[in-house]
mmCIF file with all atom_site columns, C-alpha atoms in Angstrom:
data_model
loop_
_atom_site.group_PDB
_atom_site.id
_atom_site.type_symbol
_atom_site.label_atom_id
_atom_site.label_alt_id
_atom_site.label_comp_id
_atom_site.label_asym_id
_atom_site.label_entity_id
_atom_site.label_seq_id
_atom_site.pdbx_PDB_ins_code
_atom_site.Cartn_x
_atom_site.Cartn_y
_atom_site.Cartn_z
_atom_site.occupancy
_atom_site.B_iso_or_equiv
_atom_site.pdbx_formal_charge
_atom_site.auth_seq_id
_atom_site.auth_comp_id
_atom_site.auth_asym_id
_atom_site.auth_atom_id
_atom_site.pdbx_PDB_model_num
ATOM 1   C CA . MET A 1 1   ? 28.618 -0.425  102.111 1.00 0.00 ? 858  MET A CA 1
ATOM 2   C CA . VAL A 1 2   ? 31.422 0.206   104.849 1.00 0.00 ? 859  VAL A CA 1
ATOM 3   C CA . TYR A 1 3   ? 35.092 -0.373  103.266 1.00 0.00 ? 860  TYR A CA 1
ATOM 4   C CA . ASN A 1 4   ? 36.915 -2.322  105.850 1.00 0.00 ? 861  ASN A CA 1
ATOM 5   C CA . PRO A 1 5   ? 40.531 -2.318  104.973 1.00 0.00 ? 862  PRO A CA 1
ATOM 6   C CA . LEU A 1 6   ? 41.304 -5.629  107.026 1.00 0.00 ? 863  LEU A CA 1
ATOM 7   C CA . ASP A 1 7   ? 38.813 -7.551  104.869 1.00 0.00 ? 864  ASP A CA 1
ATOM 8   C CA . LYS A 1 8   ? 40.856 -10.374 103.308 1.00 0.00 ? 865  LYS A CA 1
ATOM 9   C CA . LYS A 1 9   ? 40.028 -9.098  99.812  1.00 0.00 ? 866  LYS A CA 1
ATOM 10  C CA . ASN A 1 10  ? 41.329 -5.675  100.342 1.00 0.00 ? 867  ASN A CA 1
ATOM 11  C CA . LEU A 1 11  ? 44.423 -6.994  102.073 1.00 0.00 ? 868  LEU A CA 1
ATOM 12  C CA . ALA A 1 12  ? 44.959 -9.530  99.164  1.00 0.00 ? 869  ALA A CA 1
ATOM 13  C CA . ALA A 1 13  ? 44.699 -6.465  96.550  1.00 0.00 ? 870  ALA A CA 1
ATOM 14  C CA . SER A 1 14  ? 47.041 -4.329  98.554  1.00 0.00 ? 871  SER A CA 1
ATOM 15  C CA . VAL A 1 15  ? 49.516 -7.131  98.199  1.00 0.00 ? 872  VAL A CA 1
ATOM 16  C CA . ALA A 1 16  ? 48.675 -7.127  94.463  1.00 0.00 ? 873  ALA A CA 1
ATOM 17  C CA . ARG A 1 17  ? 49.200 -3.459  93.925  1.00 0.00 ? 874  ARG A CA 1
ATOM 18  C CA . GLU A 1 18  ? 52.352 -3.537  95.685  1.00 0.00 ? 875  GLU A CA 1
ATOM 19  C CA . LEU A 1 19  ? 53.625 -6.228  93.386  1.00 0.00 ? 876  LEU A CA 1
ATOM 20  C CA . LEU A 1 20  ? 52.699 -4.074  90.553  1.00 0.00 ? 877  LEU A CA 1
ATOM 21  C CA . ALA A 1 21  ? 54.505 -0.913  91.489  1.00 0.00 ? 878  ALA A CA 1
ATOM 22  C CA . GLY A 1 22  ? 57.496 -2.715  92.111  1.00 0.00 ? 879  GLY A CA 1
ATOM 23  C CA . PRO A 1 23  ? 60.452 -3.002  89.522  1.00 0.00 ? 880  PRO A CA 1
ATOM 24  C CA . VAL A 1 24  ? 60.768 -5.036  86.372  1.00 0.00 ? 881  VAL A CA 1
ATOM 25  C CA . SER A 1 25  ? 63.571 -7.722  86.369  1.00 0.00 ? 882  SER A CA 1
ATOM 26  C CA . PRO A 1 26  ? 64.937 -9.992  83.757  1.00 0.00 ? 883  PRO A CA 1
ATOM 27  C CA . LEU A 1 27  ? 63.602 -13.783 83.946  1.00 0.00 ? 884  LEU A CA 1
ATOM 28  C CA . PRO A 1 28  ? 65.269 -15.279 85.785  1.00 0.00 ? 885  PRO A CA 1
ATOM 29  C CA . PRO A 1 29  ? 66.402 -12.375 87.969  1.00 0.00 ? 886  PRO A CA 1
ATOM 30  C CA . ASP A 1 30  ? 69.395 -12.567 90.070  1.00 0.00 ? 887  ASP A CA 1
ATOM 31  C CA . PRO A 1 31  ? 69.253 -15.062 92.936  1.00 0.00 ? 888  PRO A CA 1
ATOM 32  C CA . PHE A 1 32  ? 67.528 -13.870 96.061  1.00 0.00 ? 889  PHE A CA 1
ATOM 33  C CA . THR A 1 33  ? 65.910 -15.485 99.487  1.00 0.00 ? 890  THR A CA 1
ATOM 34  C CA . GLY A 1 34  ? 62.153 -15.436 100.107 1.00 0.00 ? 891  GLY A CA 1
ATOM 35  C CA . ALA A 1 35  ? 58.651 -16.682 98.900  1.00 0.00 ? 892  ALA A CA 1
ATOM 36  C CA . GLY A 1 36  ? 55.762 -14.753 97.480  1.00 0.00 ? 893  GLY A CA 1
ATOM 37  C CA . VAL A 1 37  ? 53.838 -14.097 94.139  1.00 0.00 ? 894  VAL A CA 1
ATOM 38  C CA . TYR A 1 38  ? 55.007 -12.717 90.589  1.00 0.00 ? 895  TYR A CA 1
ATOM 39  C CA . ALA A 1 39  ? 54.138 -11.692 87.112  1.00 0.00 ? 896  ALA A CA 1
ATOM 40  C CA . ILE A 1 40  ? 55.587 -12.772 83.827  1.00 0.00 ? 897  ILE A CA 1
ATOM 41  C CA . TYR A 1 41  ? 55.152 -10.123 81.075  1.00 0.00 ? 898  TYR A CA 1
ATOM 42  C CA . TYR A 1 42  ? 55.539 -10.618 77.391  1.00 0.00 ? 899  TYR A CA 1
ATOM 43  C CA . GLU A 1 43  ? 57.573 -8.208  75.545  1.00 0.00 ? 900  GLU A CA 1
ATOM 44  C CA . GLY A 1 44  ? 57.329 -9.461  71.749  1.00 0.00 ? 901  GLY A CA 1
ATOM 45  C CA . ILE A 1 45  ? 60.371 -8.357  69.958  1.00 0.00 ? 902  ILE A CA 1
ATOM 46  C CA . ARG A 1 46  ? 63.086 -10.719 69.587  1.00 0.00 ? 903  ARG A CA 1
ATOM 47  C CA . THR A 1 47  ? 60.846 -13.781 68.536  1.00 0.00 ? 904  THR A CA 1
ATOM 48  C CA . PRO A 1 48  ? 57.323 -12.549 68.013  1.00 0.00 ? 905  PRO A CA 1
ATOM 49  C CA . TYR A 1 49  ? 54.415 -15.083 68.509  1.00 0.00 ? 906  TYR A CA 1
ATOM 50  C CA . ASN A 1 50  ? 51.578 -13.565 66.760  1.00 0.00 ? 907  ASN A CA 1
ATOM 51  C CA . PRO A 1 51  ? 48.618 -14.679 68.740  1.00 0.00 ? 908  PRO A CA 1
ATOM 52  C CA . TYR A 1 52  ? 50.075 -12.705 71.859  1.00 0.00 ? 909  TYR A CA 1
ATOM 53  C CA . THR A 1 53  ? 50.324 -9.387  70.148  1.00 0.00 ? 910  THR A CA 1
ATOM 54  C CA . PRO A 1 54  ? 47.671 -7.829  72.145  1.00 0.00 ? 911  PRO A CA 1
ATOM 55  C CA . ILE A 1 55  ? 49.571 -8.440  75.206  1.00 0.00 ? 912  ILE A CA 1
ATOM 56  C CA . ALA A 1 56  ? 52.891 -7.828  74.235  1.00 0.00 ? 913  ALA A CA 1
ATOM 57  C CA . THR A 1 57  ? 54.369 -4.771  76.235  1.00 0.00 ? 914  THR A CA 1
ATOM 58  C CA . ALA A 1 58  ? 56.340 -3.475  73.472  1.00 0.00 ? 915  ALA A CA 1
ATOM 59  C CA . GLY A 1 59  ? 55.496 0.183   72.704  1.00 0.00 ? 916  GLY A CA 1
ATOM 60  C CA . LYS A 1 60  ? 52.916 0.485   75.706  1.00 0.00 ? 917  LYS A CA 1
ATOM 61  C CA . SER A 1 61  ? 53.232 2.456   78.721  1.00 0.00 ? 918  SER A CA 1
ATOM 62  C CA . GLY A 1 62  ? 53.306 0.391   82.048  1.00 0.00 ? 919  GLY A CA 1
ATOM 63  C CA . GLU A 1 63  ? 49.700 1.004   82.794  1.00 0.00 ? 920  GLU A CA 1
ATOM 64  C CA . GLU A 1 64  ? 48.707 -1.230  79.529  1.00 0.00 ? 921  GLU A CA 1
ATOM 65  C CA . TRP A 1 65  ? 50.744 -4.028  80.596  1.00 0.00 ? 922  TRP A CA 1
ATOM 66  C CA . VAL A 1 66  ? 48.972 -7.093  81.016  1.00 0.00 ? 923  VAL A CA 1
ATOM 67  C CA . PRO A 1 67  ? 50.861 -10.395 82.611  1.00 0.00 ? 924  PRO A CA 1
ATOM 68  C CA . ILE A 1 68  ? 50.925 -13.241 80.319  1.00 0.00 ? 925  ILE A CA 1
ATOM 69  C CA . TYR A 1 69  ? 51.243 -15.237 83.735  1.00 0.00 ? 926  TYR A CA 1
ATOM 70  C CA . VAL A 1 70  ? 50.875 -14.729 87.369  1.00 0.00 ? 927  VAL A CA 1
ATOM 71  C CA . GLY A 1 71  ? 51.914 -17.286 90.204  1.00 0.00 ? 928  GLY A CA 1
ATOM 72  C CA . LYS A 1 72  ? 53.177 -18.030 93.624  1.00 0.00 ? 929  LYS A CA 1
ATOM 73  C CA . ALA A 1 73  ? 55.753 -19.678 95.410  1.00 0.00 ? 930  ALA A CA 1
ATOM 74  C CA . ILE A 1 74  ? 55.402 -21.019 98.869  1.00 0.00 ? 931  ILE A CA 1
ATOM 75  C CA . PRO A 1 75  ? 57.702 -22.088 101.519 1.00 0.00 ? 932  PRO A CA 1
ATOM 76  C CA . ALA A 1 76  ? 58.327 -25.713 101.179 1.00 0.00 ? 933  ALA A CA 1
ATOM 77  C CA . GLY A 1 77  ? 57.027 -26.282 104.857 1.00 0.00 ? 934  GLY A CA 1
ATOM 78  C CA . ALA A 1 78  ? 54.021 -24.815 103.781 1.00 0.00 ? 935  ALA A CA 1
ATOM 79  C CA . ARG A 1 79  ? 52.992 -27.551 101.378 1.00 0.00 ? 936  ARG A CA 1
ATOM 80  C CA . VAL A 1 80  ? 53.074 -29.877 104.382 1.00 0.00 ? 937  VAL A CA 1
ATOM 81  C CA . GLY A 1 81  ? 50.662 -28.001 106.638 1.00 0.00 ? 938  GLY A CA 1
ATOM 82  C CA . GLY A 1 82  ? 52.935 -25.220 107.527 1.00 0.00 ? 939  GLY A CA 1
ATOM 83  C CA . LEU A 1 83  ? 51.164 -21.981 105.833 1.00 0.00 ? 940  LEU A CA 1
ATOM 84  C CA . GLY A 1 84  ? 51.259 -19.107 108.232 1.00 0.00 ? 941  GLY A CA 1
ATOM 85  C CA . LEU A 1 85  ? 53.500 -20.823 110.552 1.00 0.00 ? 942  LEU A CA 1
ATOM 86  C CA . ASP A 1 86  ? 56.601 -19.090 109.296 1.00 0.00 ? 943  ASP A CA 1
ATOM 87  C CA . ALA A 1 87  ? 58.040 -21.823 107.233 1.00 0.00 ? 944  ALA A CA 1
ATOM 88  C CA . ALA A 1 88  ? 61.822 -20.812 106.123 1.00 0.00 ? 945  ALA A CA 1
ATOM 89  C CA . PRO A 1 89  ? 61.123 -19.663 102.714 1.00 0.00 ? 946  PRO A CA 1
ATOM 90  C CA . GLY A 1 90  ? 64.539 -20.586 101.085 1.00 0.00 ? 947  GLY A CA 1
ATOM 91  C CA . ASN A 1 91  ? 64.756 -19.801 97.806  1.00 0.00 ? 948  ASN A CA 1
ATOM 92  C CA . ALA A 1 92  ? 61.175 -20.533 96.976  1.00 0.00 ? 949  ALA A CA 1
ATOM 93  C CA . LEU A 1 93  ? 60.352 -17.691 94.454  1.00 0.00 ? 950  LEU A CA 1
ATOM 94  C CA . PHE A 1 94  ? 63.920 -17.521 92.670  1.00 0.00 ? 951  PHE A CA 1
ATOM 95  C CA . ASN A 1 95  ? 63.658 -21.146 92.117  1.00 0.00 ? 952  ASN A CA 1
ATOM 96  C CA . ARG A 1 96  ? 60.471 -20.954 90.645  1.00 0.00 ? 953  ARG A CA 1
ATOM 97  C CA . LEU A 1 97  ? 61.390 -18.179 88.429  1.00 0.00 ? 954  LEU A CA 1
ATOM 98  C CA . ARG A 1 98  ? 64.389 -19.918 87.194  1.00 0.00 ? 955  ARG A CA 1
ATOM 99  C CA . GLU A 1 99  ? 61.960 -22.828 86.565  1.00 0.00 ? 956  GLU A CA 1
ATOM 100 C CA . HIS A 1 100 ? 59.719 -21.012 84.149  1.00 0.00 ? 957  HIS A CA 1
ATOM 101 C CA . ALA A 1 101 ? 62.977 -19.297 82.427  1.00 0.00 ? 958  ALA A CA 1
ATOM 102 C CA . GLU A 1 102 ? 64.163 -22.861 81.682  1.00 0.00 ? 959  GLU A CA 1
ATOM 103 C CA . SER A 1 103 ? 60.689 -23.799 80.346  1.00 0.00 ? 960  SER A CA 1
ATOM 104 C CA . LEU A 1 104 ? 61.129 -20.627 78.066  1.00 0.00 ? 961  LEU A CA 1
ATOM 105 C CA . ASN A 1 105 ? 64.520 -21.630 77.101  1.00 0.00 ? 962  ASN A CA 1
ATOM 106 C CA . GLN A 1 106 ? 63.501 -24.948 75.844  1.00 0.00 ? 963  GLN A CA 1
ATOM 107 C CA . ALA A 1 107 ? 60.240 -23.746 74.091  1.00 0.00 ? 964  ALA A CA 1
ATOM 108 C CA . LYS A 1 108 ? 61.177 -23.814 70.056  1.00 0.00 ? 965  LYS A CA 1
ATOM 109 C CA . ASN A 1 109 ? 59.311 -20.659 69.072  1.00 0.00 ? 966  ASN A CA 1
ATOM 110 C CA . LEU A 1 110 ? 59.799 -18.386 72.044  1.00 0.00 ? 967  LEU A CA 1
ATOM 111 C CA . ASN A 1 111 ? 62.844 -16.556 73.163  1.00 0.00 ? 968  ASN A CA 1
ATOM 112 C CA . ARG A 1 112 ? 63.280 -16.138 77.036  1.00 0.00 ? 969  ARG A CA 1
ATOM 113 C CA . GLU A 1 113 ? 64.789 -12.913 76.403  1.00 0.00 ? 970  GLU A CA 1
ATOM 114 C CA . ASP A 1 114 ? 61.238 -11.561 75.458  1.00 0.00 ? 971  ASP A CA 1
ATOM 115 C CA . PHE A 1 115 ? 60.155 -12.250 78.952  1.00 0.00 ? 972  PHE A CA 1
ATOM 116 C CA . PHE A 1 116 ? 60.495 -10.151 82.302  1.00 0.00 ? 973  PHE A CA 1
ATOM 117 C CA . CYS A 1 117 ? 58.912 -10.307 85.621  1.00 0.00 ? 974  CYS A CA 1
ATOM 118 C CA . ARG A 1 118 ? 58.055 -8.399  88.563  1.00 0.00 ? 975  ARG A CA 1
ATOM 119 C CA . TYR A 1 119 ? 57.983 -10.322 92.050  1.00 0.00 ? 976  TYR A CA 1
ATOM 120 C CA . LEU A 1 120 ? 57.115 -9.655  95.611  1.00 0.00 ? 977  LEU A CA 1
ATOM 121 C CA . ILE A 1 121 ? 58.461 -11.193 98.893  1.00 0.00 ? 978  ILE A CA 1
ATOM 122 C CA . VAL A 1 122 ? 55.592 -11.717 100.977 1.00 0.00 ? 979  VAL A CA 1
ATOM 123 C CA . ASP A 1 123 ? 54.440 -13.234 104.162 1.00 0.00 ? 980  ASP A CA 1
ATOM 124 C CA . ASP A 1 124 ? 53.417 -16.818 103.398 1.00 0.00 ? 981  ASP A CA 1
ATOM 125 C CA . ILE A 1 125 ? 49.574 -16.424 104.574 1.00 0.00 ? 982  ILE A CA 1
ATOM 126 C CA . TRP A 1 126 ? 49.031 -13.929 102.151 1.00 0.00 ? 983  TRP A CA 1
ATOM 127 C CA . ILE A 1 127 ? 50.666 -15.468 99.080  1.00 0.00 ? 984  ILE A CA 1
ATOM 128 C CA . PRO A 1 128 ? 47.432 -17.647 97.795  1.00 0.00 ? 985  PRO A CA 1
ATOM 129 C CA . LEU A 1 129 ? 45.338 -14.628 98.208  1.00 0.00 ? 986  LEU A CA 1
ATOM 130 C CA . ALA A 1 130 ? 47.446 -12.491 96.361  1.00 0.00 ? 987  ALA A CA 1
ATOM 131 C CA . GLU A 1 131 ? 47.909 -14.788 93.565  1.00 0.00 ? 988  GLU A CA 1
ATOM 132 C CA . SER A 1 132 ? 44.165 -15.386 93.231  1.00 0.00 ? 989  SER A CA 1
ATOM 133 C CA . THR A 1 133 ? 43.530 -11.610 93.125  1.00 0.00 ? 990  THR A CA 1
ATOM 134 C CA . LEU A 1 134 ? 46.121 -11.206 90.285  1.00 0.00 ? 991  LEU A CA 1
ATOM 135 C CA . ILE A 1 135 ? 44.286 -14.065 88.196  1.00 0.00 ? 992  ILE A CA 1
ATOM 136 C CA . GLN A 1 136 ? 40.914 -12.529 88.600  1.00 0.00 ? 993  GLN A CA 1
ATOM 137 C CA . THR A 1 137 ? 42.072 -9.106  87.722  1.00 0.00 ? 994  THR A CA 1
ATOM 138 C CA . PHE A 1 138 ? 44.038 -9.937  84.777  1.00 0.00 ? 995  PHE A CA 1
ATOM 139 C CA . ARG A 1 139 ? 42.886 -13.418 83.468  1.00 0.00 ? 996  ARG A CA 1
ATOM 140 C CA . PRO A 1 140 ? 46.407 -14.127 82.221  1.00 0.00 ? 997  PRO A CA 1
ATOM 141 C CA . VAL A 1 141 ? 46.282 -16.165 79.193  1.00 0.00 ? 998  VAL A CA 1
ATOM 142 C CA . TRP A 1 142 ? 48.707 -18.683 80.578  1.00 0.00 ? 999  TRP A CA 1
ATOM 143 C CA . ASN A 1 143 ? 46.667 -19.068 83.764  1.00 0.00 ? 1000 ASN A CA 1
ATOM 144 C CA . THR A 1 144 ? 43.079 -19.216 82.220  1.00 0.00 ? 1001 THR A CA 1
ATOM 145 C CA . THR A 1 145 ? 43.513 -20.202 78.419  1.00 0.00 ? 1002 THR A CA 1
ATOM 146 C CA . VAL A 1 146 ? 46.849 -21.959 77.778  1.00 0.00 ? 1003 VAL A CA 1
ATOM 147 C CA . TYR A 1 147 ? 47.341 -23.837 80.856  1.00 0.00 ? 1004 TYR A CA 1
ATOM 148 C CA . GLY A 1 148 ? 50.486 -26.149 81.455  1.00 0.00 ? 1005 GLY A CA 1
ATOM 149 C CA . PHE A 1 149 ? 53.177 -23.251 81.645  1.00 0.00 ? 1006 PHE A CA 1
ATOM 150 C CA . GLY A 1 150 ? 53.703 -24.279 85.254  1.00 0.00 ? 1007 GLY A CA 1
ATOM 151 C CA . ASN A 1 151 ? 53.467 -28.127 85.125  1.00 0.00 ? 1008 ASN A CA 1
ATOM 152 C CA . HIS A 1 152 ? 56.505 -30.206 86.064  1.00 0.00 ? 1009 HIS A CA 1
ATOM 153 C CA . ASP A 1 153 ? 57.716 -33.614 84.790  1.00 0.00 ? 1010 ASP A CA 1
ATOM 154 C CA . PRO A 1 154 ? 55.284 -35.859 86.146  1.00 0.00 ? 1011 PRO A CA 1
ATOM 155 C CA . GLY A 1 155 ? 58.158 -38.608 86.092  1.00 0.00 ? 1012 GLY A CA 1
ATOM 156 C CA . GLY A 1 156 ? 57.751 -42.078 87.342  1.00 0.00 ? 1013 GLY A CA 1
ATOM 157 C CA . GLY A 1 157 ? 56.082 -43.572 84.520  1.00 0.00 ? 1014 GLY A CA 1
ATOM 158 C CA . ARG A 1 158 ? 53.151 -40.863 84.774  1.00 0.00 ? 1015 ARG A CA 1
ATOM 159 C CA . TYR A 1 159 ? 52.904 -40.199 81.069  1.00 0.00 ? 1016 TYR A CA 1
ATOM 160 C CA . LYS A 1 160 ? 49.310 -41.317 80.420  1.00 0.00 ? 1017 LYS A CA 1
ATOM 161 C CA . GLN A 1 161 ? 47.899 -37.885 80.807  1.00 0.00 ? 1018 GLN A CA 1
ATOM 162 C CA . GLN A 1 162 ? 47.462 -35.423 77.823  1.00 0.00 ? 1019 GLN A CA 1
ATOM 163 C CA . ARG A 1 163 ? 50.173 -32.846 76.940  1.00 0.00 ? 1020 ARG A CA 1
ATOM 164 C CA . SER A 1 164 ? 48.971 -29.491 77.994  1.00 0.00 ? 1021 SER A CA 1
ATOM 165 C CA . PRO A 1 165 ? 47.865 -26.756 75.677  1.00 0.00 ? 1022 PRO A CA 1
ATOM 166 C CA . TRP A 1 166 ? 50.919 -24.817 76.387  1.00 0.00 ? 1023 TRP A CA 1
ATOM 167 C CA . ASP A 1 167 ? 53.198 -27.509 75.368  1.00 0.00 ? 1024 ASP A CA 1
ATOM 168 C CA . VAL A 1 168 ? 51.189 -28.345 72.237  1.00 0.00 ? 1025 VAL A CA 1
ATOM 169 C CA . ILE A 1 169 ? 51.774 -24.590 71.034  1.00 0.00 ? 1026 ILE A CA 1
ATOM 170 C CA . HIS A 1 170 ? 55.293 -24.132 72.480  1.00 0.00 ? 1027 HIS A CA 1
ATOM 171 C CA . PRO A 1 171 ? 56.720 -27.705 71.994  1.00 0.00 ? 1028 PRO A CA 1
ATOM 172 C CA . GLY A 1 172 ? 60.299 -28.168 73.426  1.00 0.00 ? 1029 GLY A CA 1
ATOM 173 C CA . ARG A 1 173 ? 60.158 -29.208 77.010  1.00 0.00 ? 1030 ARG A CA 1
ATOM 174 C CA . PRO A 1 174 ? 61.516 -32.971 76.472  1.00 0.00 ? 1031 PRO A CA 1
ATOM 175 C CA . TRP A 1 175 ? 59.384 -34.298 79.226  1.00 0.00 ? 1032 TRP A CA 1
ATOM 176 C CA . ALA A 1 176 ? 56.270 -33.134 77.553  1.00 0.00 ? 1033 ALA A CA 1
ATOM 177 C CA . ASP A 1 177 ? 57.259 -35.325 74.326  1.00 0.00 ? 1034 ASP A CA 1
ATOM 178 C CA . ARG A 1 178 ? 56.565 -38.278 76.587  1.00 0.00 ? 1035 ARG A CA 1
ATOM 179 C CA . LEU A 1 179 ? 52.776 -37.455 77.388  1.00 0.00 ? 1036 LEU A CA 1
ATOM 180 C CA . GLN A 1 180 ? 49.719 -38.389 75.232  1.00 0.00 ? 1037 GLN A CA 1
ATOM 181 C CA . PRO A 1 181 ? 48.444 -36.208 72.373  1.00 0.00 ? 1038 PRO A CA 1
ATOM 182 C CA . ASN A 1 182 ? 46.124 -33.393 73.733  1.00 0.00 ? 1039 ASN A CA 1
ATOM 183 C CA . ALA A 1 183 ? 42.505 -33.807 72.315  1.00 0.00 ? 1040 ALA A CA 1
ATOM 184 C CA . ARG A 1 184 ? 42.486 -30.268 70.632  1.00 0.00 ? 1041 ARG A CA 1
ATOM 185 C CA . THR A 1 185 ? 45.197 -29.577 67.830  1.00 0.00 ? 1042 THR A CA 1
ATOM 186 C CA . GLU A 1 186 ? 47.753 -26.772 67.889  1.00 0.00 ? 1043 GLU A CA 1
ATOM 187 C CA . GLN A 1 187 ? 45.411 -24.440 65.423  1.00 0.00 ? 1044 GLN A CA 1
ATOM 188 C CA . GLN A 1 188 ? 42.183 -24.964 67.743  1.00 0.00 ? 1045 GLN A CA 1
ATOM 189 C CA . ILE A 1 189 ? 44.371 -23.998 70.628  1.00 0.00 ? 1046 ILE A CA 1
ATOM 190 C CA . VAL A 1 190 ? 45.571 -20.850 68.892  1.00 0.00 ? 1047 VAL A CA 1
ATOM 191 C CA . ASP A 1 191 ? 42.102 -19.910 67.740  1.00 0.00 ? 1048 ASP A CA 1
ATOM 192 C CA . VAL A 1 192 ? 40.990 -20.117 71.430  1.00 0.00 ? 1049 VAL A CA 1
ATOM 193 C CA . VAL A 1 193 ? 44.020 -17.941 72.284  1.00 0.00 ? 1050 VAL A CA 1
ATOM 194 C CA . ARG A 1 194 ? 43.187 -15.332 69.638  1.00 0.00 ? 1051 ARG A CA 1
ATOM 195 C CA . LEU A 1 195 ? 39.383 -15.243 71.155  1.00 0.00 ? 1052 LEU A CA 1
ATOM 196 C CA . ALA A 1 196 ? 40.472 -14.879 74.520  1.00 0.00 ? 1053 ALA A CA 1
ATOM 197 C CA . LEU A 1 197 ? 42.792 -11.600 73.597  1.00 0.00 ? 1054 LEU A CA 1
ATOM 198 C CA . ALA A 1 198 ? 40.483 -10.050 71.024  1.00 0.00 ? 1055 ALA A CA 1
ATOM 199 C CA . PRO A 1 199 ? 39.857 -6.343  71.945  1.00 0.00 ? 1056 PRO A CA 1
ATOM 200 C CA . LYS A 1 200 ? 36.581 -6.221  73.845  1.00 0.00 ? 1057 LYS A CA 1
#
């Protein structure tokens, strides 16, 4: 098979590598302008949450770090059909990281200072591909097993949906309390997390 550096999978992988080679920042970082992709890591020192011990970064080399969540922030114009057309990014990426920091502040059994991030400002056309590559590579537990971390308040009286698994095991976001109970108990979700993070 001939390697094609311009194949979209290889281009996406190059963006992911650039992100992972970048510096680590607090969550949230200092304000900046741009859109792109990011990875969030869990240190697990200040308020340890035992099910996440296998991916806690404390005491591990950088090569062993596994993100607990990866995501993207695209320019506002891209969400209405402007993807790839150089929509002004504004503070899309910083604002997304700031929203995540607020969710962690509200969670009763997590400490925001246990979390940090890497982020990369990227041309908007490559953002979705890079995010998909990161998820496929790392299978972050908050992307694949305990979904709901990135959710927003549905508002407008739309509270008939179930509370997300993330909000079940990390209660505290006020709007999540207005949602319907999840079909699974907290212990059932924790058991799935332990299974997902068990050494292979």
